[in-house]
Short mmCIF file of C-alpha atoms and ligand atoms in Angstrom, two decimals:
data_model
loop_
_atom_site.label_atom_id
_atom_site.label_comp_id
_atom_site.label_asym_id
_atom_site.label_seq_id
_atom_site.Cartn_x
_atom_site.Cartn_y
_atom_site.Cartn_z
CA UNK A 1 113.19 91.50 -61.77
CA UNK A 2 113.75 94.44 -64.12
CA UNK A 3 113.34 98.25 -63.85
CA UNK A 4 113.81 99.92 -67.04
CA UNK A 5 116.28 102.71 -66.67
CA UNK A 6 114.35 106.05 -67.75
CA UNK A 7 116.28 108.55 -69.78
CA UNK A 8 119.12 106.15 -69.89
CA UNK A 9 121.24 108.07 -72.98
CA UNK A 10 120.75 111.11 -71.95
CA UNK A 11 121.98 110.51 -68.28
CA UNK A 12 124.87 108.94 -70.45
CA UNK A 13 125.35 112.16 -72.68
CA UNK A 14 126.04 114.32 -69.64
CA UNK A 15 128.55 111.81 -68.27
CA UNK A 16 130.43 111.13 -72.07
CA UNK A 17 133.17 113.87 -71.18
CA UNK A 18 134.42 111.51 -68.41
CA UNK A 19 135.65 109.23 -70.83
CA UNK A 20 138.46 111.53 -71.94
CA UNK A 21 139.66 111.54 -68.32
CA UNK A 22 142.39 108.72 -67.40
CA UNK A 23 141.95 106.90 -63.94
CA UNK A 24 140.63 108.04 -60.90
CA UNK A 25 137.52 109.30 -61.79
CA UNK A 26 134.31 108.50 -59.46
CA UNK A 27 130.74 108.71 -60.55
CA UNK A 28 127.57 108.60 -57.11
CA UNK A 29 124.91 107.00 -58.30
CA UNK A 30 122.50 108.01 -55.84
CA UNK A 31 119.92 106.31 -56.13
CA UNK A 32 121.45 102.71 -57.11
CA UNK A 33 117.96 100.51 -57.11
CA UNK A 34 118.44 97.56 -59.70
CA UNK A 35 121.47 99.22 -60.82
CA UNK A 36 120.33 100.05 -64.49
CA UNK A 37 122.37 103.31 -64.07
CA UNK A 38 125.38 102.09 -62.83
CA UNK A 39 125.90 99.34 -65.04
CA UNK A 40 125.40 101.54 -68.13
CA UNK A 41 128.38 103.77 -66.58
CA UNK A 42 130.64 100.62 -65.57
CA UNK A 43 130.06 99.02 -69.26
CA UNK A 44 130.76 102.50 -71.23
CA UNK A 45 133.41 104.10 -69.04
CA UNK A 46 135.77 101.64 -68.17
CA UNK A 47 138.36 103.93 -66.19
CA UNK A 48 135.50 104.59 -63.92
CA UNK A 49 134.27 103.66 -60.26
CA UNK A 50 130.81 104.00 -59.50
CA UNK A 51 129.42 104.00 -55.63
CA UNK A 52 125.98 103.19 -55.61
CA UNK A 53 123.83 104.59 -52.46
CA UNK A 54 120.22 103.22 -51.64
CA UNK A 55 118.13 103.19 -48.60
CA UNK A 56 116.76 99.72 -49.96
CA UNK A 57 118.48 96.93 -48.02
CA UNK A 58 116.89 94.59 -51.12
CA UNK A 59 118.28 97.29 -53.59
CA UNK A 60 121.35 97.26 -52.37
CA UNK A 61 121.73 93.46 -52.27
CA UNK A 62 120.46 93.05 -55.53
CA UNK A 63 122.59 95.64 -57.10
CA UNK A 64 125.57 93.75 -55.35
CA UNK A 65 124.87 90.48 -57.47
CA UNK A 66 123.69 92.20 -60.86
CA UNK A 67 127.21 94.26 -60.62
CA UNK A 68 129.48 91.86 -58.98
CA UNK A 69 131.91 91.61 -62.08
CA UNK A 70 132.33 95.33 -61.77
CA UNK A 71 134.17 95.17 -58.48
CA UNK A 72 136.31 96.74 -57.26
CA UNK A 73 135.33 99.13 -59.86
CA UNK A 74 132.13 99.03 -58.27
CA UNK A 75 131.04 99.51 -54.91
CA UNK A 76 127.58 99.75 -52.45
CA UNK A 77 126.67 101.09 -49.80
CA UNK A 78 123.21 101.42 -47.53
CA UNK A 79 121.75 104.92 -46.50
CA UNK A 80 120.05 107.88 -47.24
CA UNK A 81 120.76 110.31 -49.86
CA UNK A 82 119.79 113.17 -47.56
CA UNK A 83 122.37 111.78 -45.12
CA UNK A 84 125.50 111.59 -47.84
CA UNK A 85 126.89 114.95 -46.74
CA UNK A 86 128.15 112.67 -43.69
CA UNK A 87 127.99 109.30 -45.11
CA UNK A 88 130.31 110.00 -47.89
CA UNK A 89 132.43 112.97 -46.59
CA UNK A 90 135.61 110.20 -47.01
CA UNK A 91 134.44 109.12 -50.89
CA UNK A 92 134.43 112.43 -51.87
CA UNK A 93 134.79 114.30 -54.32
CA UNK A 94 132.72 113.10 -57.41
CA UNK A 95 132.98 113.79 -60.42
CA UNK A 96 129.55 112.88 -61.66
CA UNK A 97 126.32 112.59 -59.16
CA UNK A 98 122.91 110.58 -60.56
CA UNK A 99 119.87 110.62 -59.13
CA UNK A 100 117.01 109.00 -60.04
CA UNK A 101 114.54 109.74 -57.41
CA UNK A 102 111.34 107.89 -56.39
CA UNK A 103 111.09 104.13 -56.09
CA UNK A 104 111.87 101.47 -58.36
CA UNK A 105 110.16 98.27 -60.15
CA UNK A 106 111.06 95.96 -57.47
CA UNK A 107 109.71 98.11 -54.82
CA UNK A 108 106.48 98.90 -56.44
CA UNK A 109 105.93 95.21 -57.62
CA UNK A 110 106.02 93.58 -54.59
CA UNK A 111 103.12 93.41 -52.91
CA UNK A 112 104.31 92.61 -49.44
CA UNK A 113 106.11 96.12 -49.83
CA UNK A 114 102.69 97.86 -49.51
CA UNK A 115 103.36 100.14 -52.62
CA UNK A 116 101.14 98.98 -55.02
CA UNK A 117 97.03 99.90 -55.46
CA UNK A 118 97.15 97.05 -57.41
CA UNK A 119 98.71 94.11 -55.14
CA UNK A 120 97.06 93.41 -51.98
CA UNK A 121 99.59 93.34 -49.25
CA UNK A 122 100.30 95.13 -45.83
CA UNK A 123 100.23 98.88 -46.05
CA UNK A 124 103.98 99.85 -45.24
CA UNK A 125 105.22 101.59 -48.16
CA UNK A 126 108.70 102.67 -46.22
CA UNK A 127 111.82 102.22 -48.83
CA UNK A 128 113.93 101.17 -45.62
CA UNK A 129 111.42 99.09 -43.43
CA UNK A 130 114.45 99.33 -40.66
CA UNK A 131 114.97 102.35 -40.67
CA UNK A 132 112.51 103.55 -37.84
CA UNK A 133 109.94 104.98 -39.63
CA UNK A 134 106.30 104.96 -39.31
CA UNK A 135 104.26 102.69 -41.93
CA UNK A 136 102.00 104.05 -44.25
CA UNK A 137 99.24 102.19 -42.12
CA UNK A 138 100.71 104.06 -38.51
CA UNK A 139 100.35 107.32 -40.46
CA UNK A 140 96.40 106.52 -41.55
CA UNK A 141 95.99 106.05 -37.57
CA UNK A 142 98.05 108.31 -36.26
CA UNK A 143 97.28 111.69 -37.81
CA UNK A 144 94.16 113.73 -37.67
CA UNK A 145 92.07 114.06 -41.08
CA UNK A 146 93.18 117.82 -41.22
CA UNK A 147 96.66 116.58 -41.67
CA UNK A 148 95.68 113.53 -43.68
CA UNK A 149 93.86 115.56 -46.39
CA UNK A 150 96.80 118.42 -46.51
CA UNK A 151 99.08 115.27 -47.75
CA UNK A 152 96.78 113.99 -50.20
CA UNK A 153 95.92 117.27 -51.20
CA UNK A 154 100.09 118.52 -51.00
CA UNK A 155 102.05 115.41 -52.39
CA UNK A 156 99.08 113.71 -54.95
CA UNK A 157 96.89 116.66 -56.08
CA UNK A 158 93.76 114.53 -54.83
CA UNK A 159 90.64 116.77 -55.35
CA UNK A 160 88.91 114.43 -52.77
CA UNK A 161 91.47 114.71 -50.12
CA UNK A 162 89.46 115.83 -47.65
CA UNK A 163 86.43 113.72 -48.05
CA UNK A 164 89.34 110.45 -48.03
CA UNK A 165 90.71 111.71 -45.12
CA UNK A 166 87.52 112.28 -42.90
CA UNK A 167 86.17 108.77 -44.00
CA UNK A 168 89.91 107.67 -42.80
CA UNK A 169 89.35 109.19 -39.22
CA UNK A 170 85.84 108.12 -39.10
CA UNK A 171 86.95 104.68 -39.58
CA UNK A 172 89.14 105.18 -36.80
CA UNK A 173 86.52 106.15 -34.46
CA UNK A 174 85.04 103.02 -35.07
CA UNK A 175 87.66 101.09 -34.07
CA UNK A 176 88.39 99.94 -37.34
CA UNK A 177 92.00 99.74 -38.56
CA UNK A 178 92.99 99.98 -42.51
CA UNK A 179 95.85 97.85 -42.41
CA UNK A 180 96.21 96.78 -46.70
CA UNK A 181 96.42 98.13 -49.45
CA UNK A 182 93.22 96.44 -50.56
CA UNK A 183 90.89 97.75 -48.10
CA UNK A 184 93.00 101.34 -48.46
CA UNK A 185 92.12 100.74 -52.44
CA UNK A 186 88.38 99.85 -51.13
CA UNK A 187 87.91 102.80 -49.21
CA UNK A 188 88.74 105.56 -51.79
CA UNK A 189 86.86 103.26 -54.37
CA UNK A 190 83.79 103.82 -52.68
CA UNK A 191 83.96 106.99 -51.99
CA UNK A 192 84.65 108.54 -55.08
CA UNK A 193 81.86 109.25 -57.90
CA UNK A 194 82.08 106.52 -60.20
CA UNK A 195 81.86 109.11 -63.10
CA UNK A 196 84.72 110.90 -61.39
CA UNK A 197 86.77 107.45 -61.75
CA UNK A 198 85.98 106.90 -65.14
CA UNK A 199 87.04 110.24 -66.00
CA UNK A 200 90.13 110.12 -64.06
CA UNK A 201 92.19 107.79 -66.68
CA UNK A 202 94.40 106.32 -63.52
CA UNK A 203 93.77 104.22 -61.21
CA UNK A 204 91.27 105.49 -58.43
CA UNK A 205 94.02 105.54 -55.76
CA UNK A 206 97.01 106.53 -57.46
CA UNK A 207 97.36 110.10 -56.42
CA UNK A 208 97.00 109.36 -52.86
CA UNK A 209 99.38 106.15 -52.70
CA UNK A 210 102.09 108.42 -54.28
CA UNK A 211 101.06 111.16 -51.70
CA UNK A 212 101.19 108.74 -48.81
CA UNK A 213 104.39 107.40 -49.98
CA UNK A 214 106.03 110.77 -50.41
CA UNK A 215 105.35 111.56 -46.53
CA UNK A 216 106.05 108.27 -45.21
CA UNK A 217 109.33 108.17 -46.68
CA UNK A 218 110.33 112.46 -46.35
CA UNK A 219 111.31 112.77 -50.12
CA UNK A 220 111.03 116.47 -50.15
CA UNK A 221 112.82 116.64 -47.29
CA UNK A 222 115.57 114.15 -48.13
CA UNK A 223 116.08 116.29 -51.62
CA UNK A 224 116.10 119.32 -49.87
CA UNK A 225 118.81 117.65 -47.69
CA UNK A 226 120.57 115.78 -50.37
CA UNK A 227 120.96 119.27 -52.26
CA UNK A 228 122.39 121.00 -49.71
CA UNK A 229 124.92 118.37 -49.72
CA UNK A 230 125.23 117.84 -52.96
CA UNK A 231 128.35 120.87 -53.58
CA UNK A 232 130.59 120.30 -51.02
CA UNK A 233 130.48 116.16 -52.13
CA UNK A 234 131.46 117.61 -55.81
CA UNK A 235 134.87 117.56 -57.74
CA UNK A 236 135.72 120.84 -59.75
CA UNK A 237 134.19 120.39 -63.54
CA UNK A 238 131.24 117.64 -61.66
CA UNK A 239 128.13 116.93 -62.87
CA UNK A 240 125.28 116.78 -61.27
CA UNK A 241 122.28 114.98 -62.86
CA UNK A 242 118.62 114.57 -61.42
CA UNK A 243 115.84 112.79 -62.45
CA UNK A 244 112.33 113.42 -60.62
CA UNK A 245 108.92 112.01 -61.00
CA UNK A 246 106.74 115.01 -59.43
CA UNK A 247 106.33 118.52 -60.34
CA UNK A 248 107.12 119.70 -56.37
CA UNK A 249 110.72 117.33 -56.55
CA UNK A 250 111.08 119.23 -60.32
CA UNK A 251 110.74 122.73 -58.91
CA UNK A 252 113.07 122.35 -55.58
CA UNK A 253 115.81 121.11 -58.22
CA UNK A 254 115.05 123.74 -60.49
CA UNK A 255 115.22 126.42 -58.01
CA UNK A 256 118.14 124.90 -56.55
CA UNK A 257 120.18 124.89 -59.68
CA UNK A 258 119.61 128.38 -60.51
CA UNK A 259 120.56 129.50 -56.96
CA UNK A 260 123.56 127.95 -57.38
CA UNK A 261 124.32 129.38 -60.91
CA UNK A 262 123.10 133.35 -60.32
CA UNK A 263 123.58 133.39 -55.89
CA UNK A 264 126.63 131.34 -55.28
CA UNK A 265 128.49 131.14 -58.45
CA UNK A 266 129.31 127.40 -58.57
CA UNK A 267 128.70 126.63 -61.92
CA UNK A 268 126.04 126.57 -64.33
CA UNK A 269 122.79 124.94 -65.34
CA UNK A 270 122.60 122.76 -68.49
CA UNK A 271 119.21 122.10 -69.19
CA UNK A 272 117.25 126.01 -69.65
CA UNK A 273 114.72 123.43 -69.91
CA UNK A 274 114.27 119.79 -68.16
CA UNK A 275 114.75 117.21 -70.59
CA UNK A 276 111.31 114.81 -71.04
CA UNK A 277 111.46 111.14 -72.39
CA UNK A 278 110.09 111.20 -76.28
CA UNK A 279 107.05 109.50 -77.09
CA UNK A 280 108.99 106.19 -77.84
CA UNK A 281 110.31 106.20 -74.50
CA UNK A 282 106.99 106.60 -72.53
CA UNK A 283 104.98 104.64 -74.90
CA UNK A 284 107.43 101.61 -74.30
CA UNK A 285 107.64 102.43 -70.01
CA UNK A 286 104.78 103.98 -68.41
CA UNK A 287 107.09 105.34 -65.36
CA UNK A 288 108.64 107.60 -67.72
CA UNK A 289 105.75 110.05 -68.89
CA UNK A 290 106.37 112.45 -65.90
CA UNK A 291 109.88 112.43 -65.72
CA UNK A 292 112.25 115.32 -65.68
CA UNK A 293 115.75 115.88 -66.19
CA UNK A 294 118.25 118.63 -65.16
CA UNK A 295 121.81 118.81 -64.54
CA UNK A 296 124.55 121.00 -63.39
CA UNK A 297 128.04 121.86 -64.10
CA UNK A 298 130.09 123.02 -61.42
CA UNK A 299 133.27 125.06 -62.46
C1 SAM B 301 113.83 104.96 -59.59
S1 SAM B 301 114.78 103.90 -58.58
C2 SAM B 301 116.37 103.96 -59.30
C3 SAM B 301 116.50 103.06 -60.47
C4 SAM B 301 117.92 103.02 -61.04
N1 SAM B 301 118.29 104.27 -61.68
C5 SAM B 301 118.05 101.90 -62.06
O1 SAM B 301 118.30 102.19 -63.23
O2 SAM B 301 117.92 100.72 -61.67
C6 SAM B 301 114.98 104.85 -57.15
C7 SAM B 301 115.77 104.21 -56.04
O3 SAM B 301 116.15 105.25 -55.16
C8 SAM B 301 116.06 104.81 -53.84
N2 SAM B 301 115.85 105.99 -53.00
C9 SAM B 301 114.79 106.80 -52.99
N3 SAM B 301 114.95 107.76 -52.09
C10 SAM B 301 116.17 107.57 -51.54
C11 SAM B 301 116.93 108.27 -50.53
N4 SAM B 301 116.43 109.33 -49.91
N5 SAM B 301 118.15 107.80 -50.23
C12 SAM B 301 118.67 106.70 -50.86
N6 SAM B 301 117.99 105.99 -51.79
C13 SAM B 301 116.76 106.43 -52.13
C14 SAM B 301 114.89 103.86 -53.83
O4 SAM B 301 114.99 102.95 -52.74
C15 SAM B 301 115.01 103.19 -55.19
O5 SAM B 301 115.72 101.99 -55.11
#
């Protein structure tokens, strides 16, 4: 299993100046998945120790055997990012904290995790499947279409949200429970215009998987969460560096960053502009055409 790491040397650029600095120095990675960040950080900054944070039992476990020659340079642990004001008040304080939000290769490939539109498996779609949550299949039954089509509409941008979720509820009525991803995939399938899904230039479904997924899992709310963390967790001189997939996740950061440059004084923001992959990058990994980076200095 791979995941290629998107945006790799610039991620790297912001984290360079910790090279000067002798022992001692800790770097989050956030959002450890395969552990493509962490290892690039291990490998180039040897004085360094990394503590890599994911909600992703199969993450974490994986990470754990891909980095084992790291440790005790190198540690994991399970949880929520939106929970590490708590979970980490006794690692802290960083020096450099990565994020690279959304969900990784692994997660997306297997089928039996329910991501995918284009591997048939049970709809579940939760990053931690012990956490508690409800599945993406619960939510489907559980909410009413108004609700339904405000997600697809909210989190995917799905001009057909509303039609999708109606069909959804009237499926319901008839007793009938959508309980894969294939029929999910069926559903939306039929009822979009096939000229509207030849013009779309993704897949059919892909706007409302990514919606579903967004709610099942709270990602807005765990940035939101994870932000408001984020300061107190952070050595004087951190960095901060984000990497999101969606333009809502792009515009909390950004609005974040600047409150905390021009409201609260803690540092300043170092991209004016997010930093995009170039044309290599995406042409050689799909997953990287929408992604954003920012970062943050805090003095
Ligand atoms: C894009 S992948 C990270 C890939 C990693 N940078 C690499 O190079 O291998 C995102 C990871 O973040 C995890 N994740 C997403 N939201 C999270 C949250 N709220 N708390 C902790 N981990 C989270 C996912 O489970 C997934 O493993």
């Amino acid at each position: 299993m791979t995941h290629e790491p998107v945006l790799l040397q610039e991620v790297m650029g912001f984290l360079a100046p910790l090279s000067e600095r002798k022992d001692g120095v800790r770097v989050l990675d956030g959002t450890l998945g395969l552990g493509g960040y962490s290892e690039s950080i291990l490998e180039a900054l040897p004085g360094v120790r990394v503590l890599g944070l994911d909600r992703d039992l199969s993450a974490i476990s994986h990470s754990e055997e891909r980095l084992g020659r790291f440790v005790p340079r190198f540690r994991a642990v399970h949880g929520r990012f939106g929970a590490m004001g708590t979970l980490l008040r006794d690692e802290a304080p960083f020096d450099a904290l990565v994020f690279d939000l959304g969900v990784s290769n692994m997660q997306l490939t297997e089928a039996e995790r329910g991501f995918s539109f284009q591997h048939d498996g049970p709809l579940d779609m939760r990053m931690d499947p012990h956490g508690g949550a409800p599945t993406a299949a619960e939510v489907l039954m559980r909410e009413g279409a108004g609700e339904l089509a405000r997600i697809f509409w909210e989190y995917g941008g799905e001009r057909y949200s509303r039609q999708i979720a109606a069909r959804v509820e009237a499926e319901r009525r008839r007793g009938r429970r959508i309980e894969t991803t294939g029929q999910f995939v069926a559903l939306i399938r039929e009822l979009l215009p096939a000229p509207v899904q030849r013009k779309m230039g993704i897949h059919p479904a892909r706007r409302v998987f990514q919606a579903l997924r967004i709610y099942v899992n709270d990602e807005l709310g765990e940035l939101e969460s994870m932000l408001s963390a984020l300061p107190g967790l952070a050595a004087k001189g951190a960095v901060a560096v984000i990497v999101s997939y969606h333009s809502l996740e792009d515009r909390i950061v950004k609005h974040r960053f600047r409150a905390w440059e021009k409201e609260e004084g803690r540092g300043r923001v170092l991209t004016r502009h997010p930093i995009q992959p170039g044309e290599e990058e995406t042409e050689r990994n799909f997953k990287a055409r929408s992604a954003k980076l920012r970062a943050f200095s805090f003095s």
